[in-house]
mmCIF file of C-alpha atoms in Angstrom:
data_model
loop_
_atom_site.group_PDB
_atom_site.id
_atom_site.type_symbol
_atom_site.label_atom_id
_atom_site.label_comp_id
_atom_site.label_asym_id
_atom_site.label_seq_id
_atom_site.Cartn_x
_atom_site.Cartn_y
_atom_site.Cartn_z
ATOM 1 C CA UNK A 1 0.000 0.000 0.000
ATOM 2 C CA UNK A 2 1.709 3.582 -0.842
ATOM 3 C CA UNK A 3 1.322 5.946 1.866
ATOM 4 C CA UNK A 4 1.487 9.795 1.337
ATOM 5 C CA UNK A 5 3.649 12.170 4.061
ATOM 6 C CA UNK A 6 1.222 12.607 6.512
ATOM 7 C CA UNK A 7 0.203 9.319 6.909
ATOM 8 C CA UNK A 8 3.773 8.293 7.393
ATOM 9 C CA UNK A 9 3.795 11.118 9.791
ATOM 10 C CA UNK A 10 0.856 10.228 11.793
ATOM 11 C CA UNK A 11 2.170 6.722 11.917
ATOM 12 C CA UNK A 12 5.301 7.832 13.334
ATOM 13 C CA UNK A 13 3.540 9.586 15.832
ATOM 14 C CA UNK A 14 1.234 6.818 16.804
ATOM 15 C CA UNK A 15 4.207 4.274 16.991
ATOM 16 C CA UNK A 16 5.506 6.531 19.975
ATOM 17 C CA UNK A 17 2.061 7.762 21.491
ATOM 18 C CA UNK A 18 -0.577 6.055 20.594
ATOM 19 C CA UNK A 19 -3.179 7.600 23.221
ATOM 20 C CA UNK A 20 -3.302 10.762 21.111
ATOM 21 C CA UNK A 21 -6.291 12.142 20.122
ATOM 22 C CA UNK A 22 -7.265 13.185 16.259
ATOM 23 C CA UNK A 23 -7.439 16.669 17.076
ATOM 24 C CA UNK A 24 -3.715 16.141 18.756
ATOM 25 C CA UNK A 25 -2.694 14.866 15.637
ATOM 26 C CA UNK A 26 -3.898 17.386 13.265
ATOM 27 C CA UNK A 27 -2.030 20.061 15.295
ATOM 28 C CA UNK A 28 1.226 18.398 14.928
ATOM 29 C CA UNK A 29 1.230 17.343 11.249
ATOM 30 C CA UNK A 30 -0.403 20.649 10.042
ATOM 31 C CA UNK A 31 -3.974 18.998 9.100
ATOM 32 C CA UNK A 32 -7.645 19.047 9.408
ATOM 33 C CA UNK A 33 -8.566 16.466 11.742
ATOM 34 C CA UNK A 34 -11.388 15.449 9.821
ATOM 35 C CA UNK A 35 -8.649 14.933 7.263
ATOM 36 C CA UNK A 36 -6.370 13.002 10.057
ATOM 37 C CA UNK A 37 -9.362 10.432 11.077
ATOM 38 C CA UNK A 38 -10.227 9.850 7.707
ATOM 39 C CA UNK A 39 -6.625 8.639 7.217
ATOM 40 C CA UNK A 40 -6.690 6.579 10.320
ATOM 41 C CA UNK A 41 -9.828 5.162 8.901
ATOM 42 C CA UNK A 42 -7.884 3.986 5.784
ATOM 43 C CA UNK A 43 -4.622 2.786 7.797
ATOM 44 C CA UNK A 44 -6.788 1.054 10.006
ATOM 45 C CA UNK A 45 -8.707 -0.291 7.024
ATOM 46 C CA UNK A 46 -5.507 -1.568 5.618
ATOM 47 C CA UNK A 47 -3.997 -3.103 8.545
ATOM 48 C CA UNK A 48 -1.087 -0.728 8.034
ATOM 49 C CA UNK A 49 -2.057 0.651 11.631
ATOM 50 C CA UNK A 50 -2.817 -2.837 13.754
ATOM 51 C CA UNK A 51 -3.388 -2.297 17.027
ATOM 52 C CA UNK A 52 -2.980 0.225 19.818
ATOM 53 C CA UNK A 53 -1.358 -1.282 22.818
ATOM 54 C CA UNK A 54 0.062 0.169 26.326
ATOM 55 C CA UNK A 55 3.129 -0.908 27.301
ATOM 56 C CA UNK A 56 2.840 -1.788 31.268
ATOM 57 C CA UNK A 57 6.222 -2.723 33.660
ATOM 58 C CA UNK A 58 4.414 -5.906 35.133
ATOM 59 C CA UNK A 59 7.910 -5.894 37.579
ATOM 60 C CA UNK A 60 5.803 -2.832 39.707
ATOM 61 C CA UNK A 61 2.550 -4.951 40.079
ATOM 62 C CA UNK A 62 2.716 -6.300 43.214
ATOM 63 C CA UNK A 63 1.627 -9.954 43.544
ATOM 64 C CA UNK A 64 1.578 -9.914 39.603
ATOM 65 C CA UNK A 65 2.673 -13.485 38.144
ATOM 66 C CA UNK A 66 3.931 -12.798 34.151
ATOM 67 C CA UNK A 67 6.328 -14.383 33.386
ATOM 68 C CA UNK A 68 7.766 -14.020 29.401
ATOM 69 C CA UNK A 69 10.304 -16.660 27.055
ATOM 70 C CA UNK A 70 11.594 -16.088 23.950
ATOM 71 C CA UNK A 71 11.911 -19.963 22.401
ATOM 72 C CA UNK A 72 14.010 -20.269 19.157
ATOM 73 C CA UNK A 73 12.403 -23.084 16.771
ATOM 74 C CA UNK A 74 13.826 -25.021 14.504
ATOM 75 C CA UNK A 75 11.308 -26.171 11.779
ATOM 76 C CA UNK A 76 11.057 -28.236 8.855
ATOM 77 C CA UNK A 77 9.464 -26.257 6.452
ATOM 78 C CA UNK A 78 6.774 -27.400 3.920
ATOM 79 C CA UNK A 79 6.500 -27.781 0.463
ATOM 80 C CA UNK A 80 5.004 -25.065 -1.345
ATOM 81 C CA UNK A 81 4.115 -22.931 1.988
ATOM 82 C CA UNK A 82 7.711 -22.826 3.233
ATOM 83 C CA UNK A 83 7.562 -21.806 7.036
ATOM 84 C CA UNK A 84 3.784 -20.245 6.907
ATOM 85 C CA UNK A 85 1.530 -22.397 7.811
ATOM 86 C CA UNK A 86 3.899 -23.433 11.154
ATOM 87 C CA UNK A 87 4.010 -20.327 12.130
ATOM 88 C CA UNK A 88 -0.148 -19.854 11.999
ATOM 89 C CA UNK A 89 -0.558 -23.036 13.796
ATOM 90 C CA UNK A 90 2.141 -21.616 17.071
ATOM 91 C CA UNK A 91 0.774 -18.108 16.777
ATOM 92 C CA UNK A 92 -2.945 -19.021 17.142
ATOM 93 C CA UNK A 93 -2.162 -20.556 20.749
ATOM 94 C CA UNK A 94 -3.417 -18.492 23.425
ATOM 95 C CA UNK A 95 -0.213 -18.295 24.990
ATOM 96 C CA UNK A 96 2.256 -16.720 22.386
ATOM 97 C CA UNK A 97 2.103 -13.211 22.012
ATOM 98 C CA UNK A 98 4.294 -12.614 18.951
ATOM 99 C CA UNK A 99 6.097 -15.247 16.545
ATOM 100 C CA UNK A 100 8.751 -14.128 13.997
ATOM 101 C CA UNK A 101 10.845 -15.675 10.898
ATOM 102 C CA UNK A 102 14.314 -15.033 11.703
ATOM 103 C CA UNK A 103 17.485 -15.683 9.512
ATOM 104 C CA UNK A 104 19.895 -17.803 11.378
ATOM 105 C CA UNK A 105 20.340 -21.141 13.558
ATOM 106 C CA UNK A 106 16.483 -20.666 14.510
ATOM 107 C CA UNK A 107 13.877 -20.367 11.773
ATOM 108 C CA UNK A 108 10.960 -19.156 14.384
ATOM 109 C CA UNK A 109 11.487 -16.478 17.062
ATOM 110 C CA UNK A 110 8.382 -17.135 19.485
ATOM 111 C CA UNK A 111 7.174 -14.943 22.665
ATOM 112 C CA UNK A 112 5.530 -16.811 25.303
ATOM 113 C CA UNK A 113 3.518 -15.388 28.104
ATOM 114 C CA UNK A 114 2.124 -17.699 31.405
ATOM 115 C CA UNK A 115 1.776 -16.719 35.237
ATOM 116 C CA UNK A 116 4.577 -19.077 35.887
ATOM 117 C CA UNK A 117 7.574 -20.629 33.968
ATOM 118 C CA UNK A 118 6.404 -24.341 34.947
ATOM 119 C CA UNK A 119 3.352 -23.147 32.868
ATOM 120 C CA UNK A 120 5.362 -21.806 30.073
ATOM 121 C CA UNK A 121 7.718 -24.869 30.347
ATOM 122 C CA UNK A 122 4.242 -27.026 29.654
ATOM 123 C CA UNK A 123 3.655 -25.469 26.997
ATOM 124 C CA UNK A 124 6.535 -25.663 24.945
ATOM 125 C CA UNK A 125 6.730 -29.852 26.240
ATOM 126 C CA UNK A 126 3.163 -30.552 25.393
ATOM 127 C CA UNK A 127 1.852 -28.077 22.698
ATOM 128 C CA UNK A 128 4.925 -26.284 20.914
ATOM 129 C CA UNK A 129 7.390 -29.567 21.187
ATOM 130 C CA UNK A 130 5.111 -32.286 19.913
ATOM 131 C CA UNK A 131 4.358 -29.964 16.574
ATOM 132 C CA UNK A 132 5.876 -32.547 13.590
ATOM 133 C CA UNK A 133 6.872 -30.139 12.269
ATOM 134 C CA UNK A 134 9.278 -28.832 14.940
ATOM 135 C CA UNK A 135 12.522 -30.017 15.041
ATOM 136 C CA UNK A 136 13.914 -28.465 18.361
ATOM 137 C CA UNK A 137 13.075 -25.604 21.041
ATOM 138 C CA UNK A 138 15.374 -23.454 22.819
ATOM 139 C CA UNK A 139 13.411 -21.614 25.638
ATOM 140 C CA UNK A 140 15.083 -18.284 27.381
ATOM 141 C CA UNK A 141 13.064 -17.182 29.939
ATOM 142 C CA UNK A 142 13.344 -13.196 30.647
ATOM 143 C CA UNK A 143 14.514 -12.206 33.837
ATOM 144 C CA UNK A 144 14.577 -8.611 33.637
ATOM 145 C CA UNK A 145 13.626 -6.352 31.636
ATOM 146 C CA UNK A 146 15.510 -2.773 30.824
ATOM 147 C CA UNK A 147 13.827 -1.225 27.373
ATOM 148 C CA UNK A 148 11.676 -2.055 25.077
ATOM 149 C CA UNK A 149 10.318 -0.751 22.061
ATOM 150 C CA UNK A 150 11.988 2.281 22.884
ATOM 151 C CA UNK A 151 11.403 2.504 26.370
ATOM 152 C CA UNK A 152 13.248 2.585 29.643
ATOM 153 C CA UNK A 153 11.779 0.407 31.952
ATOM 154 C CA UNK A 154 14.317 1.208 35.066
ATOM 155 C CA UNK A 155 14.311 4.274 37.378
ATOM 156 C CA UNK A 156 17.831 5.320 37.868
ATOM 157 C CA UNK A 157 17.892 7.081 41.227
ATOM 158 C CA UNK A 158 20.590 9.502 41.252
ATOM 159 C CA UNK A 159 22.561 10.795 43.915
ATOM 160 C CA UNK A 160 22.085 14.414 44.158
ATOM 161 C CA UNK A 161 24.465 14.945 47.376
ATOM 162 C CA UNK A 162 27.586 16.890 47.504
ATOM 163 C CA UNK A 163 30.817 15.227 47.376
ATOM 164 C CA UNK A 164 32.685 15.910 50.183
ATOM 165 C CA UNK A 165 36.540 14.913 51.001
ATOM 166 C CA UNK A 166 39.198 15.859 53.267
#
């Protein structure tokens, strides 16, 4: 689909805001905002603009259980759909949140959400594993997380008092 300039430019500005309003939008580009949700409209139509999403630090919750992998899979590929329709059969389970072809060791990059990791562990043994079409898993299970997509997840507290030596 070929975009024009401010659509590009609203999507840029979505991508790092998305809680922005129309009439937001129109201010910044320079644009009607009838004009700015009519392109909306289209991107949305399109499925150039996906989804809106908030990006929460689970790590504050208190008694929160989320726990996230990242699982590198190996697949055989088939004939005449390549890697496809493996990856539609992973990413309609309720548990993976994103699944990616990647060049490399690993054909499949797949995100895995559960309360705990012996949940997430079950899954890979008894839904992901058992695929025929998988050949091996690797599961890394995140421990921490500092940025992402874009985003600084950790408060640096700094140290505001004066240095003083003899």
């Amino acid at each position: 689909m070929k975009i024009n300039k401010k659509e590009q430019e609203i999507l840029e500005i979505l991508e790092k805001d998305a809680r922005l309003t129309p009439a937001d939008l129109s201010k910044m580009i320079g644009e009607d905002e009838e004009a700015v949700k009519s392109m909306i409209k289209r991107l949305e139509k399109e499925k150039v603009l996906v989804h809106y999403t908030a990006l929460v630090d689970w790590s504050k919750v208190e008694d929160s259980e989320h726990v996230t992998a990242m699982i590198d899979v190996k697949v055989t590929p088939k004939r005449g759909v390549g890697f496809n329709e493996t990856a539609e059969r992973i990413y309609r389970f309720k548990e993976v949140s994103s699944v990616y072809l990647m060049s490399g060791a690993y054909d499949l990059s797949v995100t895995v959400e559960g309360r705990t990791m012996k949940e997430v562990a079950r899954f890979v043994s008894e839904k992901l594993s058992v695929l025929e079409e998988v050949v091996s898993t690797t599961t890394h299970f995140q421990l921490k997380k500092y940025k992402h997509d874009g985003k600084i997840f950790e408060d640096k507290q700094t140290d505001n008092r004066m240095v003083v030596s003899p």
